[in-house]
XYZ file of C-alpha atoms in Angstrom:
207
model
C 94.937 102.964 22.129
C 93.451 103.437 25.534
C 92.393 100.534 27.669
C 88.812 101.774 27.611
C 88.719 101.721 23.796
C 90.257 98.264 23.703
C 87.570 97.081 26.103
C 84.816 98.504 23.922
C 86.257 96.910 20.774
C 86.678 93.614 22.580
C 83.051 93.727 23.675
C 81.882 94.433 20.140
C 83.966 91.596 18.719
C 82.649 89.272 21.402
C 79.046 90.259 20.739
C 79.514 89.854 16.979
C 81.039 86.403 17.420
C 78.172 85.407 19.698
C 75.626 86.476 17.069
C 77.531 84.669 14.301
C 77.825 81.464 16.313
C 74.157 81.644 17.338
C 73.052 82.138 13.732
C 75.324 79.332 12.585
C 73.842 76.968 15.159
C 70.325 77.989 14.122
C 71.136 77.264 10.471
C 72.594 73.865 11.362
C 69.536 73.049 13.485
C 67.133 74.102 10.725
C 69.096 72.038 8.217
C 68.958 69.000 10.501
C 65.231 69.479 11.100
C 64.601 69.804 7.356
C 66.676 66.689 6.657
C 64.809 64.790 9.375
C 61.443 65.882 7.960
C 62.445 64.751 4.463
C 63.571 61.369 5.796
C 60.354 61.095 7.798
C 58.208 61.819 4.727
C 60.261 59.417 2.592
C 59.891 56.643 5.155
C 56.151 57.297 5.452
C 55.667 57.047 1.677
C 57.935 54.012 1.507
C 55.904 52.326 4.237
C 52.613 53.140 2.466
C 53.944 51.769 -0.832
C 55.191 48.616 0.894
C 51.864 48.025 2.656
C 49.865 48.601 -0.548
C 52.141 46.370 -2.619
C 52.136 43.541 -0.068
C 48.329 43.702 0.157
C 47.872 43.701 -3.610
C 50.531 41.043 -4.223
C 49.057 38.819 -1.501
C 45.589 38.906 -3.065
C 46.961 38.110 -6.510
C 49.246 35.431 -5.101
C 46.286 33.681 -3.475
C 44.265 33.980 -6.692
C 47.145 32.589 -8.756
C 47.651 29.707 -6.366
C 43.951 28.826 -6.333
C 43.682 29.091 -10.116
C 46.668 26.787 -10.608
C 44.978 24.197 -8.359
C 41.618 24.636 -10.088
C 43.085 24.371 -13.578
C 45.097 21.279 -12.699
C 41.854 19.580 -11.603
C 39.591 20.774 -14.405
C 38.363 17.323 -15.481
C 37.572 16.386 -11.864
C 34.678 18.877 -11.906
C 32.540 16.749 -14.224
C 30.372 15.468 -11.355
C 27.724 17.638 -9.681
C 29.735 17.720 -6.454
C 32.866 18.626 -8.387
C 30.984 21.374 -10.225
C 29.709 22.854 -6.955
C 33.235 22.888 -5.528
C 34.567 24.478 -8.715
C 31.906 27.204 -8.667
C 32.693 27.956 -5.026
C 36.407 28.033 -5.821
C 35.819 30.389 -8.763
C 33.844 32.760 -6.547
C 36.718 32.854 -4.055
C 39.153 33.571 -6.884
C 36.933 36.346 -8.271
C 36.795 37.894 -4.797
C 40.601 37.788 -4.500
C 41.072 39.412 -7.910
C 38.501 42.097 -7.056
C 40.321 42.836 -3.794
C 43.643 43.041 -5.609
C 42.221 45.410 -8.211
C 40.669 47.583 -5.510
C 43.979 47.859 -3.671
C 45.846 51.124 -4.119
C 47.375 50.607 -7.563
C 49.048 54.027 -7.520
C 50.919 53.219 -4.317
C 51.834 49.677 -5.244
C 52.993 50.777 -8.702
C 55.280 53.308 -6.985
C 57.121 50.469 -5.285
C 60.000 50.847 -7.753
C 60.669 54.357 -6.426
C 61.477 53.049 -2.956
C 62.786 49.500 -3.443
C 65.402 47.952 -5.717
C 63.707 44.609 -6.281
C 65.628 41.797 -7.947
C 63.163 39.789 -10.029
C 62.721 38.192 -13.437
C 59.466 40.127 -13.864
C 58.045 43.442 -12.769
C 54.719 43.325 -10.952
C 53.029 44.874 -13.996
C 54.440 42.145 -16.253
C 53.102 39.491 -13.886
C 49.654 41.073 -13.791
C 49.619 41.591 -17.561
C 50.539 37.944 -18.083
C 47.819 36.984 -15.607
C 45.082 38.580 -17.715
C 46.643 37.550 -21.042
C 46.587 33.917 -19.963
C 42.923 34.211 -18.997
C 42.163 35.603 -22.456
C 44.215 32.815 -24.051
C 41.793 30.232 -22.648
C 38.774 31.891 -24.274
C 39.054 30.071 -27.667
C 39.350 26.698 -25.902
C 36.295 27.435 -23.775
C 34.305 28.610 -26.785
C 35.285 25.471 -28.708
C 34.084 23.254 -25.855
C 30.735 25.049 -25.808
C 30.415 24.874 -29.610
C 31.321 21.171 -29.899
C 29.050 20.315 -26.974
C 26.127 22.029 -28.711
C 26.995 20.156 -31.910
C 27.031 16.869 -30.024
C 23.617 17.569 -28.460
C 22.178 18.280 -31.903
C 23.515 14.981 -33.247
C 22.286 12.717 -30.448
C 20.334 9.884 -32.047
C 21.792 10.616 -35.478
C 24.446 8.970 -37.626
C 27.138 11.431 -36.544
C 26.508 11.158 -32.804
C 29.680 9.151 -32.067
C 31.838 11.435 -34.208
C 30.346 14.595 -32.669
C 30.871 13.182 -29.191
C 34.534 12.418 -29.911
C 35.077 15.932 -31.269
C 33.532 17.312 -28.088
C 35.741 15.088 -25.893
C 38.824 16.218 -27.839
C 37.839 19.838 -27.212
C 37.488 19.092 -23.483
C 40.924 17.444 -23.464
C 42.481 20.413 -25.279
C 40.974 22.807 -22.740
C 42.186 20.564 -19.931
C 45.774 20.656 -21.238
C 45.650 24.413 -21.835
C 44.379 25.033 -18.303
C 47.116 22.841 -16.818
C 49.733 24.763 -18.812
C 48.358 28.090 -17.624
C 48.205 26.711 -14.092
C 51.932 25.905 -14.228
C 52.667 29.404 -15.516
C 50.638 30.818 -12.638
C 52.874 28.934 -10.223
C 55.915 30.674 -11.726
C 54.208 34.068 -11.482
C 53.176 33.316 -7.902
C 56.781 32.454 -7.020
C 57.926 35.780 -8.480
C 55.306 37.695 -6.498
C 56.312 35.934 -3.281
C 59.961 36.694 -4.029
C 59.177 40.399 -4.362
C 57.118 40.379 -1.160
C 60.023 38.708 0.660
C 62.442 41.397 -0.563
C 60.102 44.202 0.508
C 59.652 42.705 3.975
C 63.409 42.241 4.405
C 64.035 45.834 3.342
C 61.554 47.145 5.928
C 62.942 45.014 8.785
C 65.880 47.391 9.271
C 63.405 49.971 10.589
C 62.128 47.672 13.330
């Protein structure tokens, strides 16, 4: 084989290797860029879910905390001043619940896709319990209203004292039920705060 032919073959081999190496580097770069884009999108969605969950959990946590205080002081609202404070407190709680419900539920419910939270309850279980406990108080409230109406009808009659005692018993039963629910709200609030703490700690590694 002549030297000229060897030179030509060597040039071809060199050119081929250059093309192969260049293509290989391009593939590696594209793969890295694709991987980076996926990680970027994942982080963005994770951040959105974390922000939505923290916002929603915070609103519910405040509502739970305020309700537990309100329920523990139910009988203190008998005076006009106490009633005004209670009504103002209830409005604040309603506002908090409305804000929580208007938060992005889809994003906050997706929190399990991005975080491995260690908790005794899922956020949905906490929220379900929140509304179930509100519904549980309905019969007590209705009984207070019914017995109070009965007492008013019996004022001046032979059964006034008995009707009044029945009404007071209904008030006491509602008072105890509200205190019990208030204590349960404290547990739910602790769970929500625990989940918020875990989410914040998980996101700190990106700081």
